[in-house]
Every structure is written in structure tokens, then in C-alpha cells.
């Protein structure tokens, strides 16, 4: 069996869904499991609904209407008869969501988040599955929550591999086209959980692992894995093949084309991963497999924008040692700062972090009691794998380099735009 994953960008409108159908016609759909994400930016739109619900904002209804209207337009573009049963099924999913919002008593934000945001994937897979049937491509729609079991860490659930494996092996039919949701799972009480933002790639890997799949293909709006994010780097080139190890490194440093958790289950069973273009499905794309040489061997660039560089030095010239460092890390963890680079000397310590939740001003007050705190906001962290002098110069050009760190294969620089 092959596992295919189609992300939000591939199903963002009716044209996109028709294109997915055409991709399957070209590459085959027998003995395939399709994992599909929410359409376009639906997850972000549902996050707005959640915020309005939690804040008891008067905007709640209109934000919900936006999500409904968007999907309704896609339905109207796909199905000629307005009395097609898909309209009823999709309406029912939205009615379930509204029922939840009306009756929920749980104050647990993360729990609420997962119950609400999951509507995106439930609706998208319903539409795709029904559309394929409509076009005569028979398929089996599966509720992923009956397969992927997790703990109850809502928004970042941990997979219960044993139960997941049992469900998948027992209940998935081979030799047919199966369609299910990415990103979602369920806990032991059958409440919906999610695997972390952008987690649908990981869902595909979970299924592939449990099914001993022949391969996983994630279909993207780019040709494959490039040596740089094309949104930020001109002339990014396609990597024809890379090893699991290289892919894990790239994803870890922030190449968002593959979710970092995807690779580990695949490499354990040596299941090849293909990253291909849904626009040109017959092109080879990138193949990720064991020990594959990076081909072409070239520098790879990753950038994380909008980072915060915090530098601490001791007030009395004492050393910054293990005890201080563990205290600093406990605080960074408590304030949900994701650390992307660390550098220390005898009396100073710098970290480049992502302050996603805007907690720095609180944290700074605490740190200032013990350390002299200096910081730079809005810096960029560049990581260059397989760097050369030329690639480093290209990145540092017209920028002020605040921190530089070099290991054998990887160079990282924290930069600030020169004004
Ligand atoms: P999905 O629709 O599956 O969610 P994403 O939008 O998350 O897809 O991932 C595809 C995007 O990842 C590309 O459009 C590109 O902008 C970005 N990207 C970042 N780094 C890379 C890279 N190294 N190679 C290719 N694409 C990259
Ligand atoms: N829909 C989810 C998100 O946008 C999962 C995914 O697309 O991978 O994060
Ligand atoms: Mg995505």
C-alpha cells in the first residue's frame, strides 16, 4: 500500500480538489491511503473562531460564518445539484461544531481547541471523498479518530503506537482507495486530539509505519525539497535525493516543507518518502531514503525570521555555570520560549529564541534580578548546512552578524538587517 498526503495548499479551492483527482488518475489510486488536511487556511480561520469563543467576542458568529461560506462556495463549485447529500453531511459537521460551542463547559483551552479545529479536516475529507464518488472514483472515507489513538495532551498529543497499530492493521482495507484526515487523533475517552500544527505529514508517516507501506508521498506546491525556502531565497534548486538524516536535520532547523516528526517512523522501517509537486505529478521530485547522498551536493539554507536574541551576563563577573544555566532553561521552558541556538562564554550566555506567545517582557523582569539582560528583537536566524565561504557571504551580505556558530557541517548566524 502507498500513503499519499495532500496538504491545505493542494485542496484550497474547487480547482485544487479537481487537480487532486487528476493527480490520482495519473499516478494510480488502487491500494492507496490518502491523508488530507483542512482546506487552504481553514485551521487559521478556526483558530480565530476559538479565540472569539474564549474571549466571548461578538465576532464569534461572523468568524464561523466565514469558514462555512468558504466551504459552501467550494461545494457549489464542485457539485451541480444543490440537493446532493454532501451539503447535508457538511452542514451536519458545522451543526455539531455549533452544538459543541453552545454546550461546552470545559475551561480547558487546549481541549476546546482540538474539538473545534478538527472540523477543518472532517469537512475537507468529506468533500473530497464525496467529490471522488461523484466523479465515479469509489473510495472509503475513514474517521481517523478510530485509528490514531493518543494521550490527552491536547494540541500536541503523543501517539499510543500499540493501540494505533492494532486499529490500523485490523480495520484498514487494502486494494482500495481510502481517504482520511491528517492532524487528528483521539484519546482514550474518544475526545478529539491533534498532533501539533502542520502535523498531517506526521499522520501519513504513522499510517505508513503501521501498514508497512511501500512508500509515502507528500504532494506539495513546490517541485520537492529545495535547497532553500523559495519564499525567501531566489534561485532555490531541487534536491533530487537526500538521506533521512539530512531531511531530519533540515526539518529540525526549520525547513517547513516536511514536518520534523514525519521522518523518524519512516526511517525506522526504511520506508521511502517522496516529496512531489501536485502541479507536475509525473516529475520525480525528491526522494528521501536511507544513506542517500545529497544530490546535488550543495549548500542548504534555512531561515527563521522574527527571532529574539537574549544575552545574559553575570552582574558580579562570576561565571555562568551549570546551576545558572539550568535555572535559565527552566524559565525559558516555563515562558514557552523555543530555543534555537545557544552560545556561552565564561560570564555571558546568549540564546536565540522564538517568543511566539509574547512572554518576553515578563521573563525579562525575572532574569534581570540575577543577570544583566540585553536583547535584540526581530533578528533572523540563518542555518546553512554544508556551508562554503561563498554561501556564508551570500547570507551575511548587507546584514549585521550578531552571533555566529560553526560545526562541521552546519553554520548558524543570527543577523539583523542593516538600517
Ligand atoms: P502543505 O500544503 O502540505 O501544508 P506547506 O505549505 O506546509 O504544505 O509546505 C510547502 C511550502 O514549504 C512551500 O510552498 C515552501 O514555501 C515551503 N518551504 C520551506 N522550506 C522549503 C524547502 N527547503 N523546500 C521546499 N519548500 C520549502
Ligand atoms: N490543518 C493543520 C494545520 O494547518 C494540519 C496540517 O495542515 O498539516 O496545521
Ligand atoms: Mg502545511
Coordinates of C-alpha atoms and ligand atoms in Angstrom, one line a residue:
X1 CA 0.0 0.0 0.0
X2 CA 1.1 3.6 -0.7
X3 CA 0.3 6.5 1.5
X4 CA -0.3 9.9 -0.1
X5 CA -0.6 13.2 1.8
X6 CA -2.3 16.2 0.3
X7 CA -1.9 19.4 2.4
X8 CA -4.0 22.6 2.7
X9 CA -2.5 24.2 -0.3
X10 CA -3.5 21.3 -2.6
X11 CA -7.2 21.5 -1.7
X12 CA -7.6 25.2 -1.2
X13 CA -10.4 25.5 -3.8
X14 CA -12.5 23.5 -6.2
X15 CA -9.8 23.7 -8.8
X16 CA -7.3 22.2 -6.3
X17 CA -9.7 19.3 -5.5
X18 CA -10.2 18.6 -9.2
X19 CA -6.4 18.6 -9.5
X20 CA -6.0 16.0 -6.7
X21 CA -8.5 13.8 -8.7
X22 CA -6.4 14.3 -11.8
X23 CA -3.1 13.5 -9.9
X24 CA -4.7 10.2 -8.8
X25 CA -5.7 9.4 -12.3
X26 CA -2.2 9.9 -13.4
X27 CA -0.3 8.1 -10.7
X28 CA -2.9 5.4 -9.7
X29 CA -5.2 5.0 -6.8
X30 CA -5.5 1.3 -6.1
X31 CA -4.2 0.3 -2.7
X32 CA -3.7 3.9 -1.6
X33 CA -4.4 5.7 1.6
X34 CA -5.0 9.4 1.2
X35 CA -4.3 11.7 4.2
X36 CA -5.8 15.1 3.7
X37 CA -5.5 18.4 5.6
X38 CA -8.0 21.1 6.2
X39 CA -8.6 23.3 3.1
X40 CA -6.4 26.3 2.5
X41 CA -6.0 28.4 5.6
X42 CA -9.0 26.8 7.4
X43 CA -7.1 25.9 10.5
X44 CA -6.1 29.5 11.0
X45 CA -9.7 30.6 10.4
X46 CA -10.9 28.1 13.0
X47 CA -8.2 29.5 15.4
X48 CA -9.9 32.9 15.1
X49 CA -13.3 31.2 15.9
X50 CA -11.7 29.6 19.0
X51 CA -10.3 32.9 20.1
X52 CA -13.6 34.7 19.7
X53 CA -15.3 31.9 21.6
X54 CA -12.9 32.0 24.5
X55 CA -13.0 35.9 24.6
X56 CA -16.8 35.8 24.3
X57 CA -16.4 38.2 21.4
X58 CA -19.4 39.4 19.4
X59 CA -17.4 38.4 16.3
X60 CA -17.8 34.7 17.1
X61 CA -20.8 34.2 14.7
X62 CA -19.2 36.1 11.8
X63 CA -15.9 34.3 12.1
X64 CA -17.8 31.0 12.0
X65 CA -19.8 32.2 9.0
X66 CA -16.6 32.9 7.2
X67 CA -15.5 29.3 7.5
X68 CA -18.9 28.0 6.4
X69 CA -19.2 30.3 3.4
X70 CA -15.7 29.4 2.2
X71 CA -16.6 25.7 2.2
X72 CA -20.0 26.3 0.8
X73 CA -18.6 28.1 -2.2
X74 CA -16.2 25.1 -2.8
X75 CA -19.2 22.8 -2.7
X76 CA -21.2 24.9 -5.1
X77 CA -18.2 24.9 -7.5
X78 CA -17.8 21.1 -7.3
X79 CA -21.4 19.8 -7.3
X80 CA -24.0 20.7 -9.8
X81 CA -27.1 19.6 -7.8
X82 CA -27.6 21.7 -4.7
X83 CA -29.5 18.8 -3.2
X84 CA -26.6 16.5 -3.3
X85 CA -26.2 14.7 0.0
X86 CA -22.7 16.2 0.6
X87 CA -24.4 19.5 1.5
X88 CA -26.3 17.8 4.3
X89 CA -23.2 15.9 5.6
X90 CA -21.1 19.1 5.7
X91 CA -24.0 21.1 7.3
X92 CA -24.2 18.4 10.0
X93 CA -20.5 18.8 10.7
X94 CA -20.9 22.5 11.2
X95 CA -24.1 21.9 13.3
X96 CA -22.0 19.6 15.5
X97 CA -19.4 22.3 16.0
X98 CA -22.1 24.9 16.9
X99 CA -23.6 22.4 19.3
X100 CA -20.2 22.0 21.0
X101 CA -19.7 25.7 21.2
X102 CA -23.1 26.2 22.8
X103 CA -22.9 23.4 25.3
X104 CA -19.2 23.0 26.2
X105 CA -18.5 23.5 29.9
X106 CA -14.7 22.8 29.8
X107 CA -12.5 25.7 30.6
X108 CA -9.5 23.8 29.2
X109 CA -8.4 26.0 26.2
X110 CA -6.3 23.2 24.6
X111 CA -9.2 20.7 24.8
X112 CA -11.6 23.3 23.3
X113 CA -9.1 24.0 20.6
X114 CA -8.9 20.4 19.4
X115 CA -12.6 19.8 19.4
X116 CA -13.1 22.9 17.3
X117 CA -10.1 22.9 14.9
X118 CA -10.7 19.3 13.9
X119 CA -13.8 20.4 12.0
X120 CA -11.5 21.6 9.2
X121 CA -10.2 18.1 8.4
X122 CA -13.6 16.4 8.9
X123 CA -15.1 18.8 6.4
X124 CA -12.3 18.7 3.8
X125 CA -12.1 14.9 3.7
X126 CA -15.9 14.6 3.5
X127 CA -15.9 17.0 0.5
X128 CA -13.0 15.2 -1.3
X129 CA -14.4 11.7 -0.7
X130 CA -17.9 12.7 -1.9
X131 CA -16.5 14.5 -4.9
X132 CA -14.5 11.5 -5.9
X133 CA -17.6 9.3 -5.6
X134 CA -19.4 11.8 -7.7
X135 CA -16.8 11.5 -10.4
X136 CA -17.1 7.7 -10.2
X137 CA -13.9 7.1 -8.2
X138 CA -15.2 4.9 -5.4
X139 CA -13.4 5.3 -2.1
X140 CA -13.7 4.5 1.6
X141 CA -13.9 7.5 3.9
X142 CA -12.4 6.8 7.3
X143 CA -12.7 8.7 10.6
X144 CA -9.0 8.8 11.7
X145 CA -10.1 9.0 15.3
X146 CA -10.9 5.4 15.2
X147 CA -7.4 4.6 14.2
X148 CA -4.8 7.0 15.7
X149 CA -5.0 6.8 19.4
X150 CA -3.1 9.3 21.6
X151 CA -2.8 10.5 25.1
X152 CA -4.8 13.6 26.1
X153 CA -2.1 16.2 25.6
X154 CA -4.5 18.3 23.6
X155 CA -2.8 20.3 20.8
X156 CA 0.4 18.2 21.0
X157 CA -0.9 14.7 21.5
X158 CA 1.5 11.8 21.8
X159 CA 0.7 8.7 19.8
X160 CA -0.2 5.4 21.5
X161 CA 1.6 3.3 19.0
X162 CA 0.3 -0.1 20.3
X163 CA -3.4 0.7 20.0
X164 CA -2.9 2.7 16.8
X165 CA -1.1 -0.2 15.2
X166 CA -3.8 -2.7 16.3
X167 CA -6.6 -0.5 14.9
X168 CA -4.9 0.2 11.6
X169 CA -3.9 -3.4 10.9
X170 CA -7.4 -4.7 11.9
X171 CA -9.6 -2.2 10.1
X172 CA -8.0 -0.8 7.0
X173 CA -8.9 -2.4 3.8
X174 CA -6.2 -3.0 1.2
X175 CA -6.6 -2.9 -2.5
X176 CA -8.9 0.1 -2.4
X177 CA -8.7 3.9 -2.1
X178 CA -9.0 5.0 1.5
X179 CA -9.4 8.7 2.5
X180 CA -8.8 10.0 6.0
X181 CA -7.9 13.1 8.0
X182 CA -4.4 14.3 8.8
X183 CA -3.5 16.1 12.1
X184 CA -6.2 14.4 14.2
X185 CA -6.4 11.5 16.7
X186 CA -8.4 10.6 19.7
X187 CA -7.7 9.9 23.4
X188 CA -9.0 7.0 25.5
X189 CA -12.3 8.8 26.1
X190 CA -12.6 9.3 22.3
X191 CA -12.3 13.0 22.5
X192 CA -10.5 14.5 19.5
X193 CA -6.8 15.4 19.9
X194 CA -4.4 17.0 17.4
X195 CA -0.8 16.2 16.7
X196 CA 0.6 19.8 16.5
X197 CA 0.3 22.4 13.8
X198 CA 1.3 21.2 10.3
X199 CA 1.0 17.6 11.7
X200 CA -0.6 15.9 8.7
X201 CA 2.7 14.8 7.3
X202 CA 3.3 13.0 10.5
X203 CA -0.2 11.4 10.3
X204 CA 0.9 10.0 6.9
X205 CA 4.0 8.6 8.5
X206 CA 2.1 7.0 11.3
X207 CA -0.2 5.1 8.8
X208 CA 2.8 4.1 6.7
X209 CA 4.6 2.7 9.7
X210 CA 1.7 0.7 10.9
X211 CA 0.8 -0.6 7.4
X212 CA 4.4 -1.4 6.4
X213 CA 3.6 0.8 3.4
X214 CA 5.6 0.7 0.3
X215 CA 6.2 4.5 0.3
X216 CA 4.8 7.8 1.4
X217 CA 4.4 10.7 -1.0
X218 CA 3.7 14.2 0.3
X219 CA 2.3 16.4 -2.6
X220 CA 3.3 20.0 -2.4
X221 CA 3.1 23.3 -4.3
X222 CA 6.9 23.1 -4.9
X223 CA 8.8 20.6 -7.0
X224 CA 10.2 18.8 -4.0
X225 CA 12.6 19.6 -1.2
X226 CA 14.6 22.6 -2.4
X227 CA 18.0 23.7 -1.0
X228 CA 16.2 26.8 0.4
X229 CA 12.7 28.1 1.1
X230 CA 11.7 29.7 -2.3
X231 CA 9.7 32.4 -0.4
X232 CA 12.9 33.9 0.9
X233 CA 15.7 32.8 -1.4
X234 CA 15.9 33.3 -5.1
X235 CA 17.2 30.5 -7.3
X236 CA 16.4 27.7 -4.9
X237 CA 17.3 24.4 -6.6
X238 CA 15.7 21.0 -6.3
X239 CA 17.4 18.3 -4.2
X240 CA 16.9 15.1 -6.2
X241 CA 17.7 12.8 -3.3
X242 CA 18.6 13.1 0.4
X243 CA 19.1 10.8 3.3
X244 CA 16.6 10.5 6.3
X245 CA 19.3 12.1 8.4
X246 CA 19.7 15.1 6.1
X247 CA 15.9 15.5 6.0
X248 CA 15.7 15.3 9.8
X249 CA 18.4 18.0 10.1
X250 CA 16.7 20.3 7.5
X251 CA 13.3 19.9 9.2
X252 CA 14.8 20.3 12.7
X253 CA 16.4 23.6 11.7
X254 CA 13.1 24.8 10.3
X255 CA 12.7 23.8 6.6
X256 CA 8.9 23.7 6.8
X257 CA 8.4 21.6 3.8
X258 CA 8.4 18.4 5.9
X259 CA 7.1 18.2 9.5
X260 CA 10.0 17.2 11.7
X261 CA 8.2 14.3 13.3
X262 CA 7.5 12.6 10.0
X263 CA 10.9 11.1 9.4
X264 CA 11.6 9.0 12.5
X265 CA 8.8 6.4 11.9
X266 CA 9.7 6.2 8.2
X267 CA 13.4 5.7 8.8
X268 CA 12.8 3.0 11.4
X269 CA 11.2 0.8 8.7
X270 CA 13.2 2.3 5.8
X271 CA 10.0 3.4 4.1
X272 CA 11.0 5.8 1.3
X273 CA 9.5 9.3 1.4
X274 CA 8.8 11.2 -1.8
X275 CA 8.1 14.9 -1.9
X276 CA 6.5 15.8 -5.2
X277 CA 4.7 18.5 -7.0
X278 CA 0.9 18.3 -7.2
X279 CA 1.1 20.6 -10.2
X280 CA 3.5 18.3 -12.1
X281 CA 2.9 14.8 -10.6
X282 CA 4.9 12.9 -13.1
X283 CA 8.2 14.7 -12.2
X284 CA 10.4 12.7 -9.9
X285 CA 10.6 15.3 -7.1
X286 CA 12.8 14.5 -4.1
X287 CA 13.4 11.0 -2.8
X288 CA 14.3 10.6 0.9
X289 CA 15.8 7.3 1.8
X290 CA 18.5 5.6 3.9
X291 CA 22.0 6.8 3.4
X292 CA 21.2 8.5 0.1
X293 CA 23.9 11.0 -0.8
X294 CA 22.8 14.6 -1.0
X295 CA 22.3 15.1 -4.7
X296 CA 23.2 17.6 -5.9
X297 CA 25.7 18.3 -3.2
X298 CA 25.1 21.9 -2.4
X299 CA 24.6 24.3 0.5
X300 CA 21.1 24.3 2.0
X301 CA 19.7 27.4 3.6
X302 CA 17.1 27.7 6.3
X303 CA 15.8 31.0 7.8
X304 CA 13.8 31.7 10.9
X305 CA 12.6 35.2 10.9
X306 CA 11.3 37.3 13.8
X307 CA 13.5 35.7 16.4
X308 CA 14.7 37.2 19.7
X309 CA 18.3 37.2 20.8
X310 CA 18.7 37.4 24.6
X311 CA 22.2 37.9 26.1
X312 CA 22.7 37.5 29.8
X313 CA 25.9 38.3 31.7
X314 CA 26.5 38.0 35.4
X315 CA 26.2 41.1 37.5
X316 CA 29.3 40.5 39.5
X317 CA 31.6 38.9 36.9
X318 CA 31.0 35.4 38.3
X319 CA 30.9 32.5 35.9
X320 CA 27.7 31.4 34.2
X321 CA 27.8 27.7 35.1
X322 CA 25.5 24.7 35.1
X323 CA 23.4 25.9 38.0
X324 CA 22.6 29.2 36.4
X325 CA 22.1 27.6 33.0
X326 CA 19.6 25.1 34.3
X327 CA 17.7 27.9 36.0
X328 CA 17.7 30.0 32.8
X329 CA 16.4 27.0 30.9
X330 CA 13.7 26.2 33.4
X331 CA 12.5 29.8 32.9
X332 CA 12.6 29.7 29.1
X333 CA 10.6 26.5 29.3
X334 CA 8.1 28.0 31.7
X335 CA 7.6 31.0 29.4
X336 CA 7.3 28.8 26.4
X337 CA 10.3 30.2 24.5
X338 CA 11.5 27.8 21.9
X339 CA 15.3 27.9 21.9
X340 CA 17.0 27.7 18.5
X341 CA 20.6 28.5 19.3
X342 CA 22.8 28.7 22.4
X343 CA 26.2 30.3 22.9
X344 CA 28.1 30.8 26.1
X345 CA 31.3 32.2 27.4
X346 CA 32.6 32.4 30.9
X347 CA 30.5 35.3 32.0
X348 CA 27.9 35.6 29.3
X349 CA 25.2 33.4 27.8
X350 CA 23.1 34.0 24.7
X351 CA 20.1 32.3 23.3
X352 CA 18.2 32.9 20.1
X353 CA 14.5 32.1 20.8
X354 CA 11.1 32.3 19.3
X355 CA 8.8 34.3 21.6
X356 CA 5.6 33.0 19.9
X357 CA 3.4 33.9 22.9
X358 CA 4.8 37.3 23.6
X359 CA 6.1 36.4 27.1
X360 CA 9.5 38.1 27.0
X361 CA 8.7 41.3 29.0
X362 CA 7.5 39.1 31.9
X363 CA 10.5 36.8 31.6
X364 CA 12.9 39.8 31.4
X365 CA 11.8 41.1 34.8
X366 CA 12.7 37.8 36.4
X367 CA 16.0 37.4 34.6
X368 CA 17.0 41.0 35.5
X369 CA 17.1 40.1 39.2
X370 CA 20.1 37.9 38.6
X371 CA 21.7 39.0 35.3
X372 CA 22.4 41.9 33.1
X373 CA 20.0 41.4 30.3
X374 CA 20.5 42.8 26.8
X375 CA 18.4 41.7 23.8
X376 CA 17.8 42.3 20.1
X377 CA 14.3 41.9 18.7
X378 CA 13.3 40.9 15.2
X379 CA 16.6 39.2 14.3
X380 CA 16.9 36.3 11.7
X381 CA 18.5 33.0 12.4
X382 CA 20.1 31.5 9.3
X383 CA 21.3 27.9 9.2
X384 CA 23.5 26.8 6.4
X385 CA 24.1 23.1 6.0
X386 CA 27.2 22.1 4.0
X387 CA 28.3 25.7 4.1
X388 CA 31.0 27.2 2.0
X389 CA 32.7 30.6 2.2
X390 CA 30.6 31.8 -0.7
X391 CA 27.3 30.6 0.9
X392 CA 28.1 32.3 4.2
X393 CA 29.0 35.6 2.5
X394 CA 25.8 35.5 0.5
X395 CA 23.7 35.2 3.7
X396 CA 25.7 37.8 5.6
X397 CA 25.7 40.4 2.8
X398 CA 24.2 43.7 3.9
X399 CA 23.4 42.4 7.4
X400 CA 25.0 42.8 10.8
X401 CA 26.1 39.4 12.2
X402 CA 25.3 39.3 15.9
X403 CA 26.3 35.6 16.6
X404 CA 28.0 33.0 14.5
X405 CA 28.3 29.3 15.3
X406 CA 30.1 26.7 13.3
X407 CA 30.2 23.0 13.5
X408 CA 31.5 20.5 10.9
X409 CA 28.5 20.6 8.5
X410 CA 26.4 23.4 9.8
X411 CA 26.9 27.1 10.3
X412 CA 24.3 29.3 12.1
X413 CA 24.3 33.1 12.1
X414 CA 22.0 35.5 13.9
X415 CA 21.6 38.6 11.8
X416 CA 20.0 42.0 12.0
X417 CA 19.1 44.0 8.9
X418 CA 21.3 47.0 8.5
X419 CA 19.2 50.1 8.6
Ligands
LIG1 P1 1.1 21.8 2.9 O1 0.2 22.2 1.9 O2 1.4 20.3 2.8 O3 0.8 22.2 4.3 P2 3.3 23.6 3.2 O4 2.8 24.9 2.7 O5 3.3 23.4 4.7 O6 2.5 22.4 2.5 O7 4.8 23.3 2.6 C1 5.1 23.7 1.4 C2 5.9 25.0 1.4 O8 7.1 24.9 2.2 C3 6.4 25.5 0.1 O9 5.4 26.3 -0.6 C4 7.6 26.4 0.5 O10 7.2 27.8 0.6 C5 7.9 26.0 1.9 N1 9.3 25.6 2.1 C6 10.1 25.9 3.1 N2 11.3 25.4 3.0 C7 11.3 24.7 1.9 C8 12.3 23.9 1.2 N3 13.5 23.7 1.7 N4 11.9 23.3 0.0 C9 10.7 23.4 -0.5 N5 9.8 24.2 0.1 C10 10.0 24.8 1.3
LIG2 N1 -4.5 21.6 9.1 C1 -3.4 21.5 10.1 C2 -2.6 22.8 10.1 O1 -2.9 23.7 9.3 C3 -2.6 20.4 9.8 C4 -1.8 20.4 8.5 O2 -2.2 21.1 7.6 O3 -0.8 19.7 8.5 O4 -1.8 23.0 10.9
LIG3 MG1 1.2 22.9 5.9

